[in-house]
Tab-separated table of C-alpha atoms (C1' of nucleotides) and ligand atoms in Angstrom:
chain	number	residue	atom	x	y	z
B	1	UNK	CA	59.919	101.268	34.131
B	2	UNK	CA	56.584	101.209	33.579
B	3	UNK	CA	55.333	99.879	36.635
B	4	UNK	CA	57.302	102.354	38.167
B	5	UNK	CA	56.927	105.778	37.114
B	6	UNK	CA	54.197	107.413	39.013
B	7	UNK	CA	54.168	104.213	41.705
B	8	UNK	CA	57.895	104.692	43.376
B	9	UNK	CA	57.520	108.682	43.465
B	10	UNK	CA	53.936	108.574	45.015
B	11	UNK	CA	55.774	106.180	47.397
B	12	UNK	CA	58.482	108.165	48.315
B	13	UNK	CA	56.024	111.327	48.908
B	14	UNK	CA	53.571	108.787	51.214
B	15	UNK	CA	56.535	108.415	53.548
B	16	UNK	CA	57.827	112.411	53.293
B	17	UNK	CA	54.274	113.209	54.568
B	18	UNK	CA	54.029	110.741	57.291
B	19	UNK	CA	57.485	112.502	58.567
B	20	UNK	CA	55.830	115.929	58.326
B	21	UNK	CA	53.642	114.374	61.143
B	22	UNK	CA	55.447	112.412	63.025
B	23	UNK	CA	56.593	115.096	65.254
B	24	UNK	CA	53.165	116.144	65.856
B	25	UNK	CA	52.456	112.336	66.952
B	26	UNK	CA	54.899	112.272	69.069
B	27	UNK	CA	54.184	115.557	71.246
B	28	UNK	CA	50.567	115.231	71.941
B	29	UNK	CA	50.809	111.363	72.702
B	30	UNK	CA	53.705	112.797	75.336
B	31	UNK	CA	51.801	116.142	76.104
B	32	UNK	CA	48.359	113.210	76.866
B	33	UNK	CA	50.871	111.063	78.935
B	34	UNK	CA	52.427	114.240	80.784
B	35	UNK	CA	48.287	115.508	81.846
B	36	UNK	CA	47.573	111.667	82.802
B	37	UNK	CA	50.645	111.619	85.427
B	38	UNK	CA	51.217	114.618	86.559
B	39	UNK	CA	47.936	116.579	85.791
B	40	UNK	CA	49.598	118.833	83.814
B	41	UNK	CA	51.998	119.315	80.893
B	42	UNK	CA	54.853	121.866	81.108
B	43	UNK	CA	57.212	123.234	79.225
B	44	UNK	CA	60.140	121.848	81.040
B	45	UNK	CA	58.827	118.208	81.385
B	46	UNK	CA	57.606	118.259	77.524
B	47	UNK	CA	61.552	119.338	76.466
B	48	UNK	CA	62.744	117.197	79.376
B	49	UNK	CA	61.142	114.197	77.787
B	50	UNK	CA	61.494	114.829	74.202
B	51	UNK	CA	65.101	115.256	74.756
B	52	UNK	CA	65.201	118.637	73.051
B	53	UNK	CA	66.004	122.133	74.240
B	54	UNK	CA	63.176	124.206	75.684
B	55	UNK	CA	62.777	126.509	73.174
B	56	UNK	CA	62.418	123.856	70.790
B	57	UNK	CA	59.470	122.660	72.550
B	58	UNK	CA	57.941	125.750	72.650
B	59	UNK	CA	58.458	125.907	69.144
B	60	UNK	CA	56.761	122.709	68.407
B	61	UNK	CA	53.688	123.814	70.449
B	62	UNK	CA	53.663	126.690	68.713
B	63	UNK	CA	53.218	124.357	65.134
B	64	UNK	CA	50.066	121.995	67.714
B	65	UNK	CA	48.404	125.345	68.016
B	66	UNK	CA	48.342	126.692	64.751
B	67	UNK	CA	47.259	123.297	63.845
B	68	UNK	CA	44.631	123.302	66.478
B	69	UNK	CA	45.919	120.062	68.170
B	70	UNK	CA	46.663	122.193	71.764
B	71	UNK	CA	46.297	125.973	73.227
B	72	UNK	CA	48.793	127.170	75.715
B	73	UNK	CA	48.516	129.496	78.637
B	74	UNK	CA	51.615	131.438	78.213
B	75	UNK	CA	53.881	130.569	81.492
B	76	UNK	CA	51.067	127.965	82.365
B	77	UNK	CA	50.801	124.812	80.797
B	78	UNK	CA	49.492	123.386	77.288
B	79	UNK	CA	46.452	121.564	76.571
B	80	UNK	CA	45.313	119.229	74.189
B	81	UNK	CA	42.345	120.521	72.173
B	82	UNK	CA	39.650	117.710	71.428
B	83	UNK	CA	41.073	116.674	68.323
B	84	UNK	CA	44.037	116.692	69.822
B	85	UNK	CA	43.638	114.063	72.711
B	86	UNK	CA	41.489	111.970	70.015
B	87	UNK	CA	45.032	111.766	68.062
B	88	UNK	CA	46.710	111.208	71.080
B	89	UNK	CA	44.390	108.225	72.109
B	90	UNK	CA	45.085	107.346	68.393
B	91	UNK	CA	48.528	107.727	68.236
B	92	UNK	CA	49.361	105.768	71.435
B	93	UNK	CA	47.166	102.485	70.653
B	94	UNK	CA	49.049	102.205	67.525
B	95	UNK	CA	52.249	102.582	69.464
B	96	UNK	CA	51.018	99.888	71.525
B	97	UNK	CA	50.007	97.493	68.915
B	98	UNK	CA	53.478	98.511	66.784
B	99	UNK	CA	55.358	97.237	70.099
B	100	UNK	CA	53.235	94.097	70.851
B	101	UNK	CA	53.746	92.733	66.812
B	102	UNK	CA	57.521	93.082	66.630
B	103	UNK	CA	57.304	91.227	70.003
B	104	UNK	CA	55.033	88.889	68.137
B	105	UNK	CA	57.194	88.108	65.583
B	106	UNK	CA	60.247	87.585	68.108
B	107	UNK	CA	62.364	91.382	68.508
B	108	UNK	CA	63.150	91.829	71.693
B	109	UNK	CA	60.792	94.021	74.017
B	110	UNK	CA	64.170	96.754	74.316
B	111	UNK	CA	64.537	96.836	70.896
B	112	UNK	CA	60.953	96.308	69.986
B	113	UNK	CA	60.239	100.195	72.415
B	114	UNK	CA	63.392	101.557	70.543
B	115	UNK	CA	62.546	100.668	67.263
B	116	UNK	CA	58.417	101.018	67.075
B	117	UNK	CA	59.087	105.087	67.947
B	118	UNK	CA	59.924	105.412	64.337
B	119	UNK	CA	58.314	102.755	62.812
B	120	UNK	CA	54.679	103.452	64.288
B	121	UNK	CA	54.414	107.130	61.828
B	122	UNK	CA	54.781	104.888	58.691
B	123	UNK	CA	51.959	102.494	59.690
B	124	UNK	CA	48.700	103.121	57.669
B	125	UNK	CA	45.523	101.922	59.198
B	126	UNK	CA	44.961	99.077	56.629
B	127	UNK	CA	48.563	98.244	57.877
B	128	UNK	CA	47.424	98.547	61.764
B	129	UNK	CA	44.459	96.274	60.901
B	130	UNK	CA	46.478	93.798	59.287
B	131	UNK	CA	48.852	93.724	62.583
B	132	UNK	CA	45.565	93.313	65.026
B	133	UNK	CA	44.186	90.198	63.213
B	134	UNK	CA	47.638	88.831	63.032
B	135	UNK	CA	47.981	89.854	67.193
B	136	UNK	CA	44.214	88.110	67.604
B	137	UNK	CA	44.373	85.106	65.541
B	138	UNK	CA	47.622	83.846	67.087
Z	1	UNK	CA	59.106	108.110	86.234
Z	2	UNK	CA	62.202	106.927	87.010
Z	3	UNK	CA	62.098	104.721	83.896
Z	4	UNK	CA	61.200	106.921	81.901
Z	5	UNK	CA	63.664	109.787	82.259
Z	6	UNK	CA	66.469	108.612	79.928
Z	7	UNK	CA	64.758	105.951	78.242
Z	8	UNK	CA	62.106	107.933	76.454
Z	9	UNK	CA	64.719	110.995	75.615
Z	10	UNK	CA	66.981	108.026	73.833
Z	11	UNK	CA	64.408	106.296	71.857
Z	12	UNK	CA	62.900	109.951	70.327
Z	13	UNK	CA	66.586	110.443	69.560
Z	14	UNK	CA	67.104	107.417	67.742
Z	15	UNK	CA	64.316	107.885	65.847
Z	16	UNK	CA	65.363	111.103	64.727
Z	17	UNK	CA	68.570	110.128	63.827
Z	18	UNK	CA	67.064	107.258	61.681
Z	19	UNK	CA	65.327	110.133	60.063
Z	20	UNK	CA	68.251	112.190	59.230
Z	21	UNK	CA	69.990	108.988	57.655
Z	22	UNK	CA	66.447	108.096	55.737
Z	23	UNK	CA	66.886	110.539	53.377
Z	24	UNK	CA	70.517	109.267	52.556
Z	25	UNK	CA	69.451	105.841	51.889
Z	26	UNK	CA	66.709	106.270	49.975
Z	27	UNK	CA	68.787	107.901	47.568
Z	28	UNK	CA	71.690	105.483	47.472
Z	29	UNK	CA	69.400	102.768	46.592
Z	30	UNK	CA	67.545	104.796	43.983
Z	31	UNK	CA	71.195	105.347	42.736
Z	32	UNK	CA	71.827	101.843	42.531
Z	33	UNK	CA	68.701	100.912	41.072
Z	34	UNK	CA	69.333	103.492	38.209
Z	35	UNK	CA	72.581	102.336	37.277
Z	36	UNK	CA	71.616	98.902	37.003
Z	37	UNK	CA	68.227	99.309	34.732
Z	38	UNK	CA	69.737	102.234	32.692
Z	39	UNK	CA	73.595	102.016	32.767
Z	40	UNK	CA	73.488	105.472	34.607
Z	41	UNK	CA	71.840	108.032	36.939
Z	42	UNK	CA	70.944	111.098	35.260
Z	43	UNK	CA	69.772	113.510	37.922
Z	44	UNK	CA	66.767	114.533	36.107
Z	45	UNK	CA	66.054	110.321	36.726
Z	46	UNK	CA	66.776	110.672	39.805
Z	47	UNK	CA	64.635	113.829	40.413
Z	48	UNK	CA	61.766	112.144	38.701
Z	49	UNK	CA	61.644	108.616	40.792
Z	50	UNK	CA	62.211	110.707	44.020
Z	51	UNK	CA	58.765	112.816	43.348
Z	52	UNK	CA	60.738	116.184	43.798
Z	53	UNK	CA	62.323	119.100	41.630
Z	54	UNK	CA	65.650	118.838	39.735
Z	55	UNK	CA	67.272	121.660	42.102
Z	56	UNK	CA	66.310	119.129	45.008
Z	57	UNK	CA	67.912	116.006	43.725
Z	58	UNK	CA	70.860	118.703	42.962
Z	59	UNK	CA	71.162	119.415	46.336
Z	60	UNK	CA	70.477	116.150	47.834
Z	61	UNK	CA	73.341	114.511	45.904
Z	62	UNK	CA	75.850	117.302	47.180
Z	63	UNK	CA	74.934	116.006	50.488
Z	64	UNK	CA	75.855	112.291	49.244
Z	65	UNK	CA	78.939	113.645	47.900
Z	66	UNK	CA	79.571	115.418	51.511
Z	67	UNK	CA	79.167	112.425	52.970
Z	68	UNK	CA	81.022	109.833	50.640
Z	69	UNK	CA	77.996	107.954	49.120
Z	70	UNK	CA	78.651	109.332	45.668
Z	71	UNK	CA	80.897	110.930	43.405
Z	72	UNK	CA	79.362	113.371	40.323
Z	73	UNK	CA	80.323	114.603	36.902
Z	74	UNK	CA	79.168	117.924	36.289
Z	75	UNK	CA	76.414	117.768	33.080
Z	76	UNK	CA	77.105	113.723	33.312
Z	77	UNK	CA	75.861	111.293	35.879
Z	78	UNK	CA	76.202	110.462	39.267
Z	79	UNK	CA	78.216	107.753	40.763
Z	80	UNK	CA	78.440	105.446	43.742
Z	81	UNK	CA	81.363	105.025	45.663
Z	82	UNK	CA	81.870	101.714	47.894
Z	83	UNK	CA	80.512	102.717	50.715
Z	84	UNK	CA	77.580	104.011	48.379
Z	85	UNK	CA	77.179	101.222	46.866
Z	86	UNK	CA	77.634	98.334	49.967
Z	87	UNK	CA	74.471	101.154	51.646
Z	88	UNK	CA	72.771	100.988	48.485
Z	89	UNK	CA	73.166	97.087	49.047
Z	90	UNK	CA	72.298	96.431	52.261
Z	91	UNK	CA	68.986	99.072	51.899
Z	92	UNK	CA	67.817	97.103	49.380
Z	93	UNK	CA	67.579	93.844	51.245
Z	94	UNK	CA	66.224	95.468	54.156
Z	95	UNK	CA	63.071	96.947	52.153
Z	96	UNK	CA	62.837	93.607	50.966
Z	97	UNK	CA	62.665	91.413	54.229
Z	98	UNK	CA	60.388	94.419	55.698
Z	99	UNK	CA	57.941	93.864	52.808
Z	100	UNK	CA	58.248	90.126	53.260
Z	101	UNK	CA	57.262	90.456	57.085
Z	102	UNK	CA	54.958	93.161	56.684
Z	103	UNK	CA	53.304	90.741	53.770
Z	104	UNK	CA	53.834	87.653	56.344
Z	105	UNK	CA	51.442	89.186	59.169
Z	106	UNK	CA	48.376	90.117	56.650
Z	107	UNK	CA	49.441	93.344	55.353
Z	108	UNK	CA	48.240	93.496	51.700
Z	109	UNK	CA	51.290	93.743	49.050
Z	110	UNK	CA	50.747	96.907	47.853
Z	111	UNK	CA	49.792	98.948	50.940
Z	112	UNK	CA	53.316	96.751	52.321
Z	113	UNK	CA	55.097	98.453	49.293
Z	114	UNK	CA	53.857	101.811	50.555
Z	115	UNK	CA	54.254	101.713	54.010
Z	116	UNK	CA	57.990	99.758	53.867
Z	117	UNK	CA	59.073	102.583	52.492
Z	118	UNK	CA	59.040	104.214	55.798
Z	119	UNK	CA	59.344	101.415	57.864
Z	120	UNK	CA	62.693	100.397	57.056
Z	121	UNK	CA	64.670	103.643	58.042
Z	122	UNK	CA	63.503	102.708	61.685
Z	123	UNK	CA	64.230	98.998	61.151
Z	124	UNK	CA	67.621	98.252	63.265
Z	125	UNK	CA	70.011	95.339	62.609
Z	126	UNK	CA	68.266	93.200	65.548
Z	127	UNK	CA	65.002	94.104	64.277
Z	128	UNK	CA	65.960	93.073	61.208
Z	129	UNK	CA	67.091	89.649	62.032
Z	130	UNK	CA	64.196	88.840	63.828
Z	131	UNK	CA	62.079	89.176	61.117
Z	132	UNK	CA	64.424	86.770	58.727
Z	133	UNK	CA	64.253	84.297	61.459
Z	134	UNK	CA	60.240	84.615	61.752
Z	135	UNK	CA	60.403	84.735	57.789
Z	136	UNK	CA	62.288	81.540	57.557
Z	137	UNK	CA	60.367	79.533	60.664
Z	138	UNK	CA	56.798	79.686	58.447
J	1	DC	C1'	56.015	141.538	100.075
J	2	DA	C1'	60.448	141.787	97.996
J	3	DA	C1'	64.250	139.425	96.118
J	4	DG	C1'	66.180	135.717	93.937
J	5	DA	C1'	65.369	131.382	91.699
J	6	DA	C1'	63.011	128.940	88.383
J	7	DA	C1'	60.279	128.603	84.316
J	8	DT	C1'	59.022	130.332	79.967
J	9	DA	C1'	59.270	133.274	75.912
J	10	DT	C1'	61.808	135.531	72.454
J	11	DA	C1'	65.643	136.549	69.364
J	12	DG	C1'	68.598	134.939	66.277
J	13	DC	C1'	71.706	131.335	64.140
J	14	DA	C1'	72.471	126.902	61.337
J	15	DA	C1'	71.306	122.802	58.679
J	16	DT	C1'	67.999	120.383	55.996
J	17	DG	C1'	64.882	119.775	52.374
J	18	DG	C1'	61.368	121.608	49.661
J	19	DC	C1'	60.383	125.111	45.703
J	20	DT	C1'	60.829	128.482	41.215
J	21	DA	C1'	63.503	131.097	38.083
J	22	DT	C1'	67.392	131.430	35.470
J	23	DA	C1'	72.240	130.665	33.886
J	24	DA	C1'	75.297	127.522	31.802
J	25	DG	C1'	76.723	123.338	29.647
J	26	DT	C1'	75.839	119.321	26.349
J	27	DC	C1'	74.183	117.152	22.440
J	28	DG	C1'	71.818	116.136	18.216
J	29	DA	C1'	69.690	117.671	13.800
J	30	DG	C1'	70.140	120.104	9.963
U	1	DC	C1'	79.675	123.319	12.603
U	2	DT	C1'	76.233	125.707	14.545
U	3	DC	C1'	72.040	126.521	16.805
U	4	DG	C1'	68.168	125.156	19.388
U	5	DA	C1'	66.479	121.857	22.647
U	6	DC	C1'	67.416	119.501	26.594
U	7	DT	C1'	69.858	118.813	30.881
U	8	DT	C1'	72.146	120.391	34.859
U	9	DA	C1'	73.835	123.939	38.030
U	10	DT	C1'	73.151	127.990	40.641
U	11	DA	C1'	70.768	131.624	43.105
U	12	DG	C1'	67.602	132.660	46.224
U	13	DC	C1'	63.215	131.950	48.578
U	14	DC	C1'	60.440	129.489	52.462
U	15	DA	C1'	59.312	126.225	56.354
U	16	DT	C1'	60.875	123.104	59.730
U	17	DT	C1'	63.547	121.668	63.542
U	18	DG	C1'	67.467	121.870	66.065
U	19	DC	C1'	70.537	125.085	69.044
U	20	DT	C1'	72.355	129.101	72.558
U	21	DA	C1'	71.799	133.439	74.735
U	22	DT	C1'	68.904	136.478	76.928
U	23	DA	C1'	64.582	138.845	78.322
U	24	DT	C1'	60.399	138.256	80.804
U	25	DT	C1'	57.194	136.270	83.914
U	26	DT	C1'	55.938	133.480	87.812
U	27	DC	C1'	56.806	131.378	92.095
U	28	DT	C1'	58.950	130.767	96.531
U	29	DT	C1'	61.142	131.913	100.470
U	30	DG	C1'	62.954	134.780	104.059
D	201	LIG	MN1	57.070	108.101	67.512
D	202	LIG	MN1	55.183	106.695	70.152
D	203	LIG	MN1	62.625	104.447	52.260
D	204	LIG	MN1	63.261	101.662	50.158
DNA sequence: CAAGAAATATAGCAATGGCTATAAGTCGAG
DNA sequence: CTCGACTTATAGCCATTGCTATATTTCTTG
């Protein structure tokens, strides 16, 4: 009990805050990919892709601009701010590295894609180090 | 494109149902964990190991109830039914073997205590026998 | 260049998961 | 046995993230 209290909660609250921002992750890594391919990043294609209802995207780009991670021409398209495409860059190396070191340690690429969308919020960079030597010194 | 429309929309899905099932587990296992150290699960335990307010455990538990995790005694404790407690079961090996791999790769113990405890909600059955396979062929 | 079609925004609902404040039940000490 | 302290339940608030229905804007086509 003593090792515990204090250690499990803080825990717990570590892993509620990396949910709060996981949907954030996901939509301006998709919003980045979206501007790459097609130039731009609509409404329609961000839903489309999400696999969410429109106005729920324009919901959650409502929550990147007030957080100052996109701005939006309304009935245009939505951009990523600077610190927005940084986290994008971010977010999808450590998707990349999340896939390649399940891969690594033998799940199959499928499952590896399926399962690394969840995983890749609750990876801390000490964590995303850790998985780059391991990917290196192999 | 054409792989992508479909897969992408699936694997943001599965994620978020992992999340919506997250919340469910962790508290099973808690549950568990309780009963076995202190005969019982008082919610105000329960509350306090979670990190959150007595009204939130409350509320949480009605949902495990809902769902047929647990059973309750008003003013008295709360219980785990089978299903409860074969969840409560299986959650606990899987943070285990996720610590063990995360631990296997490089990832310091306690940052792999932190992080596991996100990491295993996204962790799917073939996932997870990959990992006791790489665990066991060290 | 005017409809009509398509895209986007807005309104409003529900469930979830936080919170505080307070009511109600339990239990132990005197 | 009762009363005060502790525990638990309940009420009610807020934010988030889904949804459908509908209004509004833009675009395209005849
Ligand atoms: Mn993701
Ligand atoms: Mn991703
Ligand atoms: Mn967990
Ligand atoms: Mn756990």
């Amino acid at each position: 009990m003593t090792e515990i209290d204090g250690q499990v909660p803080e825990r717990f609250a570590r892993a509620r805050e990396a949910q709060s921002v996981a949907l954030l992750e996901d939509y301006v890594e998709m919003i980045g990919d979206l501007i790459s391919e097609l130039g731009e990043a609509r409404v329609a294609d961000i839903a489309e892709r999400m696999g969410v209802a429109q106005p729920t995207a324009t919901k959650a780009i409502s929550r990147l601009k007030r957080e100052g991670l996109a701005t939006a021409r309304p009935y245009r398209g939505v951009f990523l701010t600077e610190e927005g495409a940084d986290l994008a860059d971010r977010v999808r190396a450590r998707h990349r590295t999340v896939v390649e070191l399940l891969v690594a340690v033998g799940v199959p690429e499928e499952v590896a894609e399926l399962d690394a969308e969840g995983i890749e919020h609750h990876v801390c960079d000490e964590t995303l180090a850790a998985f780059e030597a391991f990917l290196k010194s192999r």
